[in-house]
Every structure is written in C-alpha cells, then in structure tokens.
C-alpha cells in the first residue's frame, strides 16, 4: 500500500451500516489506529450545524464517506424526495466541512445506478451523464452524481492550493454481513435470503419473486468492497491520476461478472435449503435489464475481488442466522 500513514485520524461516516462496519473491521485489521465514528443518534449528517461542530472538534485527516440513505427498488420508487434530499444534504455537509477543516483525503461511495439505464455493457466510467437514468431510482442516482461532482469540483478548484484529494468509488450491488433485511426496504440478496428462510421455516410450498427473473446483475461481497475502498484511498496520486480525468474522477468497483436474478434465486434457495416452488411476478418492475460494471481501471491499479458469489452467500446466510439468534 502506497503512502500509508497508519496513525492518521480517519472518520468513517456511516460506520453502523453494511459497508461502514466492514470498513471499520478492515481498517482495524490492517493496523489503522485512529478511527473515529459517531452514531446517527449523536450526529445527524443532515444537520449542518452539528456537522460543522463535529468536524471543527475532530479535524480528521481522512474521511470514508459510507453514510447514505440507501434502499431497494420499492423504497427508491416510493420515497424519491427523501432519497434526493437526504443524500444531497449529507454530501453537501460532509464534503464541504471536510474541505473547511482541512481534510486532505476523502473517499465518497456512489453507486452503479449513476449510469444510464441503457448504458453499453459492461459499463465504463465514461458512461456517466451520457443518457437517461433508470426511473425507479433516478432521485438517488442524481444525488450520487452530485456527490461525485462535489468531490471533483473541490479538487478542481482547491486541489493545488489546499492539497486536497477527494476520490469517488462506484460499487456494484453489495451484499454480506450487516445487510438490511427489512421486508419493504431491502436489496435483492437479503430479500431472497429472508423470503426463502421464512418459507423453509413455515413449510411454504411457494415463494413469489418480483419481476421476471431475467434481469442480470453483478454482486460484490462487502469485505471485498471495503478492501477496494482502503486500496483506493491509499493509492498513490500518480497511479490514481493515470486512471482518471479531472472531470471523470470516479472508479468502478465490481466483481467482474453478472448472473440472472433467477439463477441467483436458485443459488440462494439451495444455500438456505428451501426446496419449494419459485414463482416470478412479471407484473412487478424489473429495473434495468442488465448491469455489470467494467472495473478494469481499478483492476489495472491493483485491486481485484476475492470472494466468489457462492462463498459470499454462504457467509452471508450464516451471518443472517446469527443475527436471528441475537434478536
Ligand atoms: N448496499 C449496496 O448494495 C450498495 C451498492 C452500491 C453503493 N452503495 C453505497 O455504499 C454506501 C454504504 O451503503 P450501505 O449498504 O452500507 O448502507 P447502510 O447499511 O444503509 O448504511 C448507511 C449508513 O449511513 C448512516 N446514515 C444514514 N443517514 C444518516 C444521517 N442522516 N446521519 C448520520 N448517519 C446516517 C446509517 O446510520 P443508521 O443506520 O443509524 O441510520 C448507516 O450507518 C452508500 O453510499 C451506498 O449508496 C451501497
């Protein structure tokens, strides 16, 4: 790892979330000694005055920005105002206060939904702002694009004078320990794990899944994502700049291959041990037909995913069972 100072003060925003908690685990495991966090109840990132106070008091050296309002298709489609407002406000507050208090390095987590609905596959970083977004999560995507452009704009305006280096990483769909299993607000993998598990326990003969099962998606295990974040944060500026441009500074982080929802459902049902029928409700929205990212830039820079989907799903289901025991 290049130019790494293990004693720098690192603020992980969103440390209680799936990615934030993986980041804290991995930073500690790698020997970073000065990690700070704040529970949402103590620091609401929507509250500008509170964010100002926090940054002025703590003066972190680096920020991993993994806080966001996150949800699946249903929540994104039903609550667009909340997704747009909250994500824009958190980004404006955290990125601007980072700049004001002299944070030199910040890593913003975006999402693959920033790309146009019909982007060429696999999706390269250059596809950003080249076409219409998927309507079901347009509000969230617009906020994430604003986050990338905030980082870029601070770099462009203040990079040289203030030596700041604010980077953005675009994860594909993530899954793993700490995921959200809320029946109305979860992503596809936790939703499938929960539905199949509950169907197994209640001996249900069938499980109905939203959509046709044909859309293809890419999935990355959260520990691989945390590894990608720490890798990118510590990548030397010289190597980083070989892969980005001043107005296209984000890098994709994906697993590298995709799978249909129907194949995924079969894999999850097998891991959970559910043997009933799986029915697809084609009346419900499918979302983007195919989404796999081109992560070759991050690969060339030196990061690769390590956990294959089957192993990752096994680890995730084990963690889900443990969380049921704790509840
Ligand atoms: N999960 C995915 O598949 C996926 C895919 C692509 C990109 N991403 C991106 O990765 C990042 C992390 O996602 P995640 O899956 O880890 O999400 P998550 O589990 O929902 O975690 C979000 C975190 O943000 C915190 N948060 C939300 N609103 C806040 C507020 N107003 N003030 C303070 N903290 C607040 C949450 O705290 P509380 O829970 O206490 O509210 C939680 O710690 C996000 O930027 C997301 O867009 C995720």
mmCIF file of C-alpha atoms and ligand atoms in Angstrom:
data_model
loop_
_atom_site.group_PDB
_atom_site.id
_atom_site.type_symbol
_atom_site.label_atom_id
_atom_site.label_comp_id
_atom_site.label_asym_id
_atom_site.label_seq_id
_atom_site.Cartn_x
_atom_site.Cartn_y
_atom_site.Cartn_z
ATOM 1 C CA UNK A 1 0.000 0.000 0.000
ATOM 2 C CA UNK A 2 1.473 3.343 -1.104
ATOM 3 C CA UNK A 3 1.850 6.469 1.058
ATOM 4 C CA UNK A 4 0.036 4.991 4.051
ATOM 5 C CA UNK A 5 0.168 6.588 7.498
ATOM 6 C CA UNK A 6 -1.443 4.186 9.992
ATOM 7 C CA UNK A 7 -1.777 6.888 12.678
ATOM 8 C CA UNK A 8 -3.823 9.388 10.665
ATOM 9 C CA UNK A 9 -7.196 10.256 12.142
ATOM 10 C CA UNK A 10 -9.825 8.519 9.999
ATOM 11 C CA UNK A 11 -13.535 9.329 10.196
ATOM 12 C CA UNK A 12 -15.810 6.578 8.882
ATOM 13 C CA UNK A 13 -19.211 8.176 8.207
ATOM 14 C CA UNK A 14 -21.953 5.528 8.281
ATOM 15 C CA UNK A 15 -19.909 3.095 10.407
ATOM 16 C CA UNK A 16 -23.002 1.201 11.570
ATOM 17 C CA UNK A 17 -24.046 0.359 8.001
ATOM 18 C CA UNK A 18 -23.076 -2.700 5.991
ATOM 19 C CA UNK A 19 -20.138 -1.045 4.210
ATOM 20 C CA UNK A 20 -19.135 1.257 7.074
ATOM 21 C CA UNK A 21 -18.920 -1.624 9.555
ATOM 22 C CA UNK A 22 -16.855 -3.696 7.090
ATOM 23 C CA UNK A 23 -14.573 -0.688 6.619
ATOM 24 C CA UNK A 24 -14.019 -0.256 10.360
ATOM 25 C CA UNK A 25 -13.317 -4.006 10.775
ATOM 26 C CA UNK A 26 -10.812 -3.992 7.920
ATOM 27 C CA UNK A 27 -9.095 -0.710 8.841
ATOM 28 C CA UNK A 28 -8.532 -2.085 12.355
ATOM 29 C CA UNK A 29 -7.318 -5.413 10.992
ATOM 30 C CA UNK A 30 -4.824 -3.597 8.763
ATOM 31 C CA UNK A 31 -3.408 -1.699 11.739
ATOM 32 C CA UNK A 32 -5.005 1.744 11.399
ATOM 33 C CA UNK A 33 -5.012 3.008 14.962
ATOM 34 C CA UNK A 34 -7.031 6.217 14.992
ATOM 35 C CA UNK A 35 -10.546 5.581 13.678
ATOM 36 C CA UNK A 36 -13.398 7.809 14.768
ATOM 37 C CA UNK A 37 -17.129 7.201 14.358
ATOM 38 C CA UNK A 38 -20.382 8.761 15.565
ATOM 39 C CA UNK A 39 -23.753 7.019 15.848
ATOM 40 C CA UNK A 40 -26.539 8.615 13.796
ATOM 41 C CA UNK A 41 -28.343 9.444 17.051
ATOM 42 C CA UNK A 42 -25.369 11.583 18.151
ATOM 43 C CA UNK A 43 -24.537 13.149 14.798
ATOM 44 C CA UNK A 44 -27.256 13.631 12.198
ATOM 45 C CA UNK A 45 -25.379 14.326 8.967
ATOM 46 C CA UNK A 46 -28.434 16.234 7.692
ATOM 47 C CA UNK A 47 -27.862 18.820 10.429
ATOM 48 C CA UNK A 48 -25.381 21.334 9.081
ATOM 49 C CA UNK A 49 -24.641 22.972 12.442
ATOM 50 C CA UNK A 50 -23.946 19.586 14.057
ATOM 51 C CA UNK A 51 -21.652 18.555 11.182
ATOM 52 C CA UNK A 52 -19.737 21.862 11.426
ATOM 53 C CA UNK A 53 -19.271 21.325 15.166
ATOM 54 C CA UNK A 54 -18.137 17.726 14.719
ATOM 55 C CA UNK A 55 -15.531 18.479 12.037
ATOM 56 C CA UNK A 56 -14.206 21.534 13.884
ATOM 57 C CA UNK A 57 -13.803 19.494 17.077
ATOM 58 C CA UNK A 58 -12.325 16.345 15.486
ATOM 59 C CA UNK A 59 -10.348 17.678 12.484
ATOM 60 C CA UNK A 60 -9.948 14.243 10.820
ATOM 61 C CA UNK A 61 -7.160 13.655 8.278
ATOM 62 C CA UNK A 62 -9.221 11.305 6.119
ATOM 63 C CA UNK A 63 -12.918 10.608 5.602
ATOM 64 C CA UNK A 64 -14.516 7.428 4.290
ATOM 65 C CA UNK A 65 -17.994 8.628 3.304
ATOM 66 C CA UNK A 66 -20.163 5.500 3.610
ATOM 67 C CA UNK A 67 -23.240 7.197 5.096
ATOM 68 C CA UNK A 68 -26.278 7.497 2.853
ATOM 69 C CA UNK A 69 -29.971 6.889 2.648
ATOM 70 C CA UNK A 70 -29.999 3.508 0.909
ATOM 71 C CA UNK A 71 -32.807 1.180 -0.185
ATOM 72 C CA UNK A 72 -34.103 -1.249 -2.792
ATOM 73 C CA UNK A 73 -36.375 -0.598 -5.810
ATOM 74 C CA UNK A 74 -39.527 -0.291 -3.701
ATOM 75 C CA UNK A 75 -38.140 2.327 -1.308
ATOM 76 C CA UNK A 76 -36.365 4.292 -4.049
ATOM 77 C CA UNK A 77 -39.533 4.421 -6.131
ATOM 78 C CA UNK A 78 -41.865 5.206 -3.222
ATOM 79 C CA UNK A 79 -39.771 7.855 -1.431
ATOM 80 C CA UNK A 80 -37.826 9.795 -4.114
ATOM 81 C CA UNK A 81 -37.961 13.083 -2.195
ATOM 82 C CA UNK A 82 -36.320 11.514 0.872
ATOM 83 C CA UNK A 83 -33.628 9.839 -1.235
ATOM 84 C CA UNK A 84 -32.759 13.026 -3.111
ATOM 85 C CA UNK A 85 -32.954 15.469 -0.200
ATOM 86 C CA UNK A 86 -31.158 13.365 2.394
ATOM 87 C CA UNK A 87 -28.328 12.235 0.162
ATOM 88 C CA UNK A 88 -27.721 15.728 -1.237
ATOM 89 C CA UNK A 89 -27.718 17.252 2.249
ATOM 90 C CA UNK A 90 -25.339 14.656 3.715
ATOM 91 C CA UNK A 91 -22.971 15.104 0.774
ATOM 92 C CA UNK A 92 -23.009 18.904 0.919
ATOM 93 C CA UNK A 93 -22.476 18.884 4.678
ATOM 94 C CA UNK A 94 -19.744 16.241 4.872
ATOM 95 C CA UNK A 95 -17.763 17.241 1.781
ATOM 96 C CA UNK A 96 -17.865 20.973 2.457
ATOM 97 C CA UNK A 97 -16.978 20.629 6.154
ATOM 98 C CA UNK A 98 -14.175 18.221 5.230
ATOM 99 C CA UNK A 99 -12.775 20.944 2.985
ATOM 100 C CA UNK A 100 -13.271 23.683 5.604
ATOM 101 C CA UNK A 101 -11.439 21.713 8.293
ATOM 102 C CA UNK A 102 -8.547 20.711 6.051
ATOM 103 C CA UNK A 103 -9.355 17.040 5.460
ATOM 104 C CA UNK A 104 -6.783 16.080 2.831
ATOM 105 C CA UNK A 105 -8.254 12.789 1.648
ATOM 106 C CA UNK A 106 -11.883 11.778 1.273
ATOM 107 C CA UNK A 107 -13.440 8.751 -0.405
ATOM 108 C CA UNK A 108 -17.068 9.121 -1.490
ATOM 109 C CA UNK A 109 -19.144 5.999 -2.097
ATOM 110 C CA UNK A 110 -21.531 6.307 -5.009
ATOM 111 C CA UNK A 111 -23.444 3.565 -6.757
ATOM 112 C CA UNK A 112 -23.700 1.855 -10.136
ATOM 113 C CA UNK A 113 -27.165 3.425 -10.563
ATOM 114 C CA UNK A 114 -25.450 6.696 -11.568
ATOM 115 C CA UNK A 115 -25.132 5.209 -15.066
ATOM 116 C CA UNK A 116 -27.772 5.461 -17.820
ATOM 117 C CA UNK A 117 -30.418 2.725 -17.885
ATOM 118 C CA UNK A 118 -29.316 1.582 -21.325
ATOM 119 C CA UNK A 119 -25.578 2.118 -20.940
ATOM 120 C CA UNK A 120 -23.346 -0.173 -23.003
ATOM 121 C CA UNK A 121 -22.335 -3.255 -21.015
ATOM 122 C CA UNK A 122 -20.007 -3.679 -19.216
ATOM 123 C CA UNK A 123 -20.411 -0.085 -18.027
ATOM 124 C CA UNK A 124 -17.299 2.055 -18.111
ATOM 125 C CA UNK A 125 -16.746 5.183 -16.045
ATOM 126 C CA UNK A 126 -17.118 7.229 -19.265
ATOM 127 C CA UNK A 127 -20.844 6.312 -19.483
ATOM 128 C CA UNK A 128 -21.675 8.820 -16.747
ATOM 129 C CA UNK A 129 -24.100 11.533 -17.972
ATOM 130 C CA UNK A 130 -24.486 10.043 -21.434
ATOM 131 C CA UNK A 131 -28.161 9.047 -21.224
ATOM 132 C CA UNK A 132 -31.436 8.734 -19.322
ATOM 133 C CA UNK A 133 -31.300 7.186 -15.845
ATOM 134 C CA UNK A 134 -33.427 4.255 -14.649
ATOM 135 C CA UNK A 135 -36.630 5.962 -13.467
ATOM 136 C CA UNK A 136 -37.179 3.831 -10.335
ATOM 137 C CA UNK A 137 -34.024 5.168 -8.657
ATOM 138 C CA UNK A 138 -33.472 8.416 -10.515
ATOM 139 C CA UNK A 139 -33.600 10.591 -7.366
ATOM 140 C CA UNK A 140 -30.934 8.527 -5.573
ATOM 141 C CA UNK A 141 -28.770 8.451 -8.719
ATOM 142 C CA UNK A 142 -28.950 12.233 -9.177
ATOM 143 C CA UNK A 143 -27.818 12.709 -5.562
ATOM 144 C CA UNK A 144 -24.917 10.290 -6.067
ATOM 145 C CA UNK A 145 -23.868 12.065 -9.274
ATOM 146 C CA UNK A 146 -23.913 15.328 -7.311
ATOM 147 C CA UNK A 147 -21.619 13.723 -4.723
ATOM 148 C CA UNK A 148 -19.077 12.755 -7.400
ATOM 149 C CA UNK A 149 -19.246 16.230 -8.911
ATOM 150 C CA UNK A 150 -18.815 17.848 -5.478
ATOM 151 C CA UNK A 151 -15.615 15.867 -4.906
ATOM 152 C CA UNK A 152 -14.400 16.736 -8.401
ATOM 153 C CA UNK A 153 -15.274 20.404 -8.066
ATOM 154 C CA UNK A 154 -13.415 20.771 -4.775
ATOM 155 C CA UNK A 155 -10.413 19.031 -6.366
ATOM 156 C CA UNK A 156 -10.565 21.245 -9.445
ATOM 157 C CA UNK A 157 -10.953 24.479 -7.500
ATOM 158 C CA UNK A 158 -8.796 23.756 -4.437
ATOM 159 C CA UNK A 159 -6.704 20.676 -5.263
ATOM 160 C CA UNK A 160 -3.491 22.618 -5.885
ATOM 161 C CA UNK A 161 -3.931 25.451 -3.385
ATOM 162 C CA UNK A 162 -5.136 23.275 -0.487
ATOM 163 C CA UNK A 163 -3.572 19.883 -1.443
ATOM 164 C CA UNK A 164 -6.889 18.075 -1.185
ATOM 165 C CA UNK A 165 -7.568 14.780 -2.926
ATOM 166 C CA UNK A 166 -11.246 13.719 -2.880
ATOM 167 C CA UNK A 167 -11.952 10.471 -4.725
ATOM 168 C CA UNK A 168 -15.131 8.545 -5.579
ATOM 169 C CA UNK A 169 -15.749 4.827 -5.901
ATOM 170 C CA UNK A 170 -18.829 3.307 -7.565
ATOM 171 C CA UNK A 171 -19.731 -0.059 -6.056
ATOM 172 C CA UNK A 172 -21.864 -2.556 -7.888
ATOM 173 C CA UNK A 173 -24.633 -4.281 -5.854
ATOM 174 C CA UNK A 174 -23.182 -5.246 -2.491
ATOM 175 C CA UNK A 175 -24.143 -7.979 -0.039
ATOM 176 C CA UNK A 176 -22.777 -9.521 3.125
ATOM 177 C CA UNK A 177 -22.876 -9.357 6.928
ATOM 178 C CA UNK A 178 -24.780 -6.372 8.278
ATOM 179 C CA UNK A 179 -27.146 -6.107 5.307
ATOM 180 C CA UNK A 180 -30.666 -4.722 5.702
ATOM 181 C CA UNK A 181 -33.334 -7.452 5.853
ATOM 182 C CA UNK A 182 -36.330 -5.120 6.157
ATOM 183 C CA UNK A 183 -39.130 -6.671 4.034
ATOM 184 C CA UNK A 184 -40.004 -3.323 2.370
ATOM 185 C CA UNK A 185 -36.600 -1.733 2.112
ATOM 186 C CA UNK A 186 -34.041 -4.397 1.284
ATOM 187 C CA UNK A 187 -31.944 -5.171 -1.780
ATOM 188 C CA UNK A 188 -32.382 -8.381 -3.740
ATOM 189 C CA UNK A 189 -29.960 -10.709 -1.891
ATOM 190 C CA UNK A 190 -31.165 -10.011 1.669
ATOM 191 C CA UNK A 191 -34.768 -10.084 0.404
ATOM 192 C CA UNK A 192 -34.221 -13.533 -1.151
ATOM 193 C CA UNK A 193 -32.412 -14.872 1.935
ATOM 194 C CA UNK A 194 -35.220 -13.749 4.210
ATOM 195 C CA UNK A 195 -38.052 -14.957 1.969
ATOM 196 C CA UNK A 196 -36.518 -18.407 1.403
ATOM 197 C CA UNK A 197 -35.557 -18.796 5.051
ATOM 198 C CA UNK A 198 -39.044 -17.864 6.260
ATOM 199 C CA UNK A 199 -40.643 -20.120 3.620
ATOM 200 C CA UNK A 200 -38.434 -23.013 4.777
ATOM 201 C CA UNK A 201 -39.337 -22.463 8.450
ATOM 202 C CA UNK A 202 -43.078 -22.194 7.698
ATOM 203 C CA UNK A 203 -43.031 -25.073 5.159
ATOM 204 C CA UNK A 204 -44.485 -22.820 2.425
ATOM 205 C CA UNK A 205 -44.826 -24.602 -0.895
ATOM 206 C CA UNK A 206 -44.041 -21.497 -2.995
ATOM 207 C CA UNK A 207 -42.217 -18.192 -2.935
ATOM 208 C CA UNK A 208 -43.130 -15.330 -5.293
ATOM 209 C CA UNK A 209 -40.366 -13.059 -6.524
ATOM 210 C CA UNK A 210 -40.813 -9.572 -8.024
ATOM 211 C CA UNK A 211 -40.179 -9.263 -11.758
ATOM 212 C CA UNK A 212 -39.438 -11.794 -14.467
ATOM 213 C CA UNK A 213 -36.175 -13.185 -13.079
ATOM 214 C CA UNK A 214 -34.412 -12.363 -16.364
ATOM 215 C CA UNK A 215 -32.526 -9.147 -15.441
ATOM 216 C CA UNK A 216 -28.833 -9.727 -14.888
ATOM 217 C CA UNK A 217 -26.935 -8.209 -12.009
ATOM 218 C CA UNK A 218 -23.422 -8.183 -10.588
ATOM 219 C CA UNK A 219 -22.785 -8.702 -6.859
ATOM 220 C CA UNK A 220 -19.745 -7.913 -4.740
ATOM 221 C CA UNK A 221 -19.128 -9.206 -1.212
ATOM 222 C CA UNK A 222 -18.879 -6.312 1.236
ATOM 223 C CA UNK A 223 -15.420 -7.242 2.571
ATOM 224 C CA UNK A 224 -14.095 -7.027 -0.997
ATOM 225 C CA UNK A 225 -15.719 -3.596 -1.229
ATOM 226 C CA UNK A 226 -14.085 -2.432 2.000
ATOM 227 C CA UNK A 227 -10.757 -3.682 0.630
ATOM 228 C CA UNK A 228 -11.356 -1.695 -2.586
ATOM 229 C CA UNK A 229 -12.102 1.475 -0.585
ATOM 230 C CA UNK A 230 -8.949 1.240 1.527
ATOM 231 C CA UNK A 231 -6.930 0.373 -1.558
ATOM 232 C CA UNK A 232 -8.222 3.403 -3.475
ATOM 233 C CA UNK A 233 -7.850 5.788 -0.540
ATOM 234 C CA UNK A 234 -4.188 4.792 -0.211
ATOM 235 C CA UNK A 235 -3.338 4.505 -3.883
ATOM 236 C CA UNK A 236 -0.563 6.950 -4.810
ATOM 237 C CA UNK A 237 -1.812 10.067 -6.558
ATOM 238 C CA UNK A 238 0.466 9.332 -9.500
ATOM 239 C CA UNK A 239 -1.121 5.927 -10.183
ATOM 240 C CA UNK A 240 -4.649 7.214 -9.443
ATOM 241 C CA UNK A 241 -4.241 10.050 -11.934
ATOM 242 C CA UNK A 242 -3.256 7.576 -14.649
ATOM 243 C CA UNK A 243 -6.793 6.165 -14.487
ATOM 244 C CA UNK A 244 -8.953 9.278 -14.039
ATOM 245 C CA UNK A 245 -9.512 12.724 -15.507
ATOM 246 C CA UNK A 246 -10.317 15.966 -13.669
ATOM 247 C CA UNK A 247 -13.986 15.740 -14.722
ATOM 248 C CA UNK A 248 -14.243 11.956 -14.674
ATOM 249 C CA UNK A 249 -12.623 11.063 -11.414
ATOM 250 C CA UNK A 250 -14.768 8.139 -10.212
ATOM 251 C CA UNK A 251 -13.690 4.485 -10.430
ATOM 252 C CA UNK A 252 -15.927 1.412 -10.655
ATOM 253 C CA UNK A 253 -15.670 -1.452 -8.181
ATOM 254 C CA UNK A 254 -17.396 -4.629 -9.314
ATOM 255 C CA UNK A 255 -16.968 -8.386 -9.150
ATOM 256 C CA UNK A 256 -16.443 -8.665 -12.903
ATOM 257 C CA UNK A 257 -19.322 -10.941 -13.973
ATOM 258 C CA UNK A 258 -23.101 -10.986 -13.634
ATOM 259 C CA UNK A 259 -25.873 -13.523 -13.040
ATOM 260 C CA UNK A 260 -29.631 -13.536 -13.745
ATOM 261 C CA UNK A 261 -31.994 -12.975 -10.827
ATOM 262 C CA UNK A 262 -33.481 -16.434 -11.487
ATOM 263 C CA UNK A 263 -30.021 -18.085 -11.252
ATOM 264 C CA UNK A 264 -29.294 -16.064 -8.120
ATOM 265 C CA UNK A 265 -32.624 -17.117 -6.571
ATOM 266 C CA UNK A 266 -31.823 -20.779 -7.276
ATOM 267 C CA UNK A 267 -28.400 -20.396 -5.641
ATOM 268 C CA UNK A 268 -29.847 -18.685 -2.544
ATOM 269 C CA UNK A 269 -32.674 -21.246 -2.227
ATOM 270 C CA UNK A 270 -30.068 -24.020 -2.369
ATOM 271 C CA UNK A 271 -27.857 -22.415 0.307
ATOM 272 C CA UNK A 272 -30.850 -21.750 2.570
ATOM 273 C CA UNK A 273 -32.205 -25.282 1.986
ATOM 274 C CA UNK A 274 -35.579 -24.235 0.542
ATOM 275 C CA UNK A 275 -36.994 -26.800 -1.883
ATOM 276 C CA UNK A 276 -40.414 -25.315 -2.788
ATOM 277 C CA UNK A 277 -41.551 -23.644 -5.998
ATOM 278 C CA UNK A 278 -40.278 -20.228 -7.090
ATOM 279 C CA UNK A 279 -42.796 -18.065 -8.992
ATOM 280 C CA UNK A 280 -41.933 -14.858 -10.876
ATOM 281 C CA UNK A 281 -44.417 -11.961 -10.787
ATOM 282 C CA UNK A 282 -43.825 -10.307 -14.166
ATOM 283 C CA UNK A 283 -46.307 -7.537 -13.294
ATOM 284 C CA UNK A 284 -43.767 -6.032 -10.900
ATOM 285 C CA UNK A 285 -40.952 -3.792 -12.234
ATOM 286 C CA UNK A 286 -37.697 -5.423 -13.313
ATOM 287 C CA UNK A 287 -35.491 -2.339 -13.241
ATOM 288 C CA UNK A 288 -32.523 -2.050 -15.616
ATOM 289 C CA UNK A 289 -32.290 -5.162 -17.878
ATOM 290 C CA UNK A 290 -28.578 -5.773 -17.341
ATOM 291 C CA UNK A 291 -25.981 -4.157 -15.175
ATOM 292 C CA UNK A 292 -22.371 -5.211 -14.988
ATOM 293 C CA UNK A 293 -19.577 -2.752 -14.484
ATOM 294 C CA UNK A 294 -16.259 -2.508 -16.225
ATOM 295 C CA UNK A 295 -13.863 -2.384 -13.273
ATOM 296 C CA UNK A 296 -10.718 -2.739 -15.379
ATOM 297 C CA UNK A 297 -9.303 0.598 -14.225
ATOM 298 C CA UNK A 298 -9.327 -0.469 -10.565
ATOM 299 C CA UNK A 299 -8.019 -3.901 -11.614
ATOM 300 C CA UNK A 300 -5.143 -2.301 -13.516
ATOM 301 C CA UNK A 301 -4.402 -0.141 -10.482
ATOM 302 C CA UNK A 302 -4.055 -3.350 -8.439
ATOM 303 C CA UNK A 303 -7.385 -4.324 -6.771
ATOM 304 C CA UNK A 304 -9.374 -7.498 -7.517
ATOM 305 C CA UNK A 305 -12.375 -9.074 -5.765
ATOM 306 C CA UNK A 306 -11.526 -12.273 -3.895
ATOM 307 C CA UNK A 307 -14.831 -13.732 -2.642
ATOM 308 C CA UNK A 308 -16.915 -15.659 -5.216
ATOM 309 C CA UNK A 309 -20.719 -15.383 -5.080
ATOM 310 C CA UNK A 310 -21.378 -18.859 -3.707
ATOM 311 C CA UNK A 311 -18.881 -18.467 -0.834
ATOM 312 C CA UNK A 312 -20.111 -14.932 -0.124
ATOM 313 C CA UNK A 313 -23.743 -16.064 0.007
ATOM 314 C CA UNK A 314 -22.832 -18.885 2.396
ATOM 315 C CA UNK A 315 -21.056 -16.425 4.718
ATOM 316 C CA UNK A 316 -23.990 -14.016 4.468
ATOM 317 C CA UNK A 317 -26.609 -16.676 5.287
ATOM 318 C CA UNK A 318 -24.539 -17.830 8.286
ATOM 319 C CA UNK A 319 -24.421 -14.226 9.490
ATOM 320 C CA UNK A 320 -28.202 -13.875 8.961
ATOM 321 C CA UNK A 321 -28.818 -16.959 11.139
ATOM 322 C CA UNK A 322 -26.566 -15.498 13.860
ATOM 323 C CA UNK A 323 -28.468 -12.199 13.710
ATOM 324 C CA UNK A 324 -31.740 -14.127 14.295
ATOM 325 C CA UNK A 325 -30.222 -15.693 17.438
ATOM 326 C CA UNK A 326 -29.169 -12.218 18.683
ATOM 327 C CA UNK A 327 -32.591 -10.669 18.021
HETATM 328 N N1 LIG B 1 -25.681 -1.809 -0.243
HETATM 329 C C1 LIG B 1 -25.422 -1.778 -1.552
HETATM 330 O O1 LIG B 1 -25.735 -2.702 -2.304
HETATM 331 C C2 LIG B 1 -24.717 -0.603 -2.164
HETATM 332 C C3 LIG B 1 -24.458 -0.623 -3.536
HETATM 333 C C4 LIG B 1 -23.829 0.449 -4.121
HETATM 334 C C5 LIG B 1 -23.467 1.521 -3.341
HETATM 335 N N2 LIG B 1 -23.710 1.530 -2.011
HETATM 336 C C6 LIG B 1 -23.288 2.719 -1.262
HETATM 337 O O2 LIG B 1 -22.438 2.339 -0.202
HETATM 338 C C7 LIG B 1 -22.650 3.225 0.909
HETATM 339 C C8 LIG B 1 -22.977 2.416 2.146
HETATM 340 O O3 LIG B 1 -24.126 1.617 1.889
HETATM 341 P P1 LIG B 1 -24.641 0.540 2.946
HETATM 342 O O4 LIG B 1 -25.225 -0.569 2.178
HETATM 343 O O5 LIG B 1 -23.582 0.277 3.961
HETATM 344 O O6 LIG B 1 -25.844 1.341 3.609
HETATM 345 P P2 LIG B 1 -26.486 1.149 5.064
HETATM 346 O O7 LIG B 1 -26.206 -0.212 5.597
HETATM 347 O O8 LIG B 1 -27.906 1.593 4.934
HETATM 348 O O9 LIG B 1 -25.678 2.200 5.941
HETATM 349 C C9 LIG B 1 -25.888 3.561 5.811
HETATM 350 C C10 LIG B 1 -25.222 4.249 6.970
HETATM 351 O O10 LIG B 1 -25.497 5.657 6.865
HETATM 352 C C11 LIG B 1 -25.978 6.106 8.126
HETATM 353 N N3 LIG B 1 -26.856 7.259 7.948
HETATM 354 C C12 LIG B 1 -27.928 7.369 7.129
HETATM 355 N N4 LIG B 1 -28.481 8.591 7.271
HETATM 356 C C13 LIG B 1 -27.730 9.250 8.182
HETATM 357 C C14 LIG B 1 -27.799 10.538 8.745
HETATM 358 N N5 LIG B 1 -28.750 11.418 8.394
HETATM 359 N N6 LIG B 1 -26.877 10.894 9.669
HETATM 360 C C15 LIG B 1 -25.906 10.005 10.045
HETATM 361 N N7 LIG B 1 -25.776 8.781 9.546
HETATM 362 C C16 LIG B 1 -26.690 8.402 8.619
HETATM 363 C C17 LIG B 1 -26.719 4.915 8.695
HETATM 364 O O11 LIG B 1 -26.908 5.040 10.078
HETATM 365 P P3 LIG B 1 -28.299 4.500 10.739
HETATM 366 O O12 LIG B 1 -28.481 3.114 10.198
HETATM 367 O O13 LIG B 1 -28.061 4.580 12.180
HETATM 368 O O14 LIG B 1 -29.347 5.428 10.220
HETATM 369 C C18 LIG B 1 -25.727 3.800 8.342
HETATM 370 O O15 LIG B 1 -24.661 3.794 9.243
HETATM 371 C C19 LIG B 1 -23.760 4.176 0.488
HETATM 372 O O16 LIG B 1 -23.206 5.354 -0.035
HETATM 373 C C20 LIG B 1 -24.449 3.443 -0.620
HETATM 374 O O17 LIG B 1 -25.057 4.333 -1.524
HETATM 375 C C21 LIG B 1 -24.329 0.502 -1.396
#
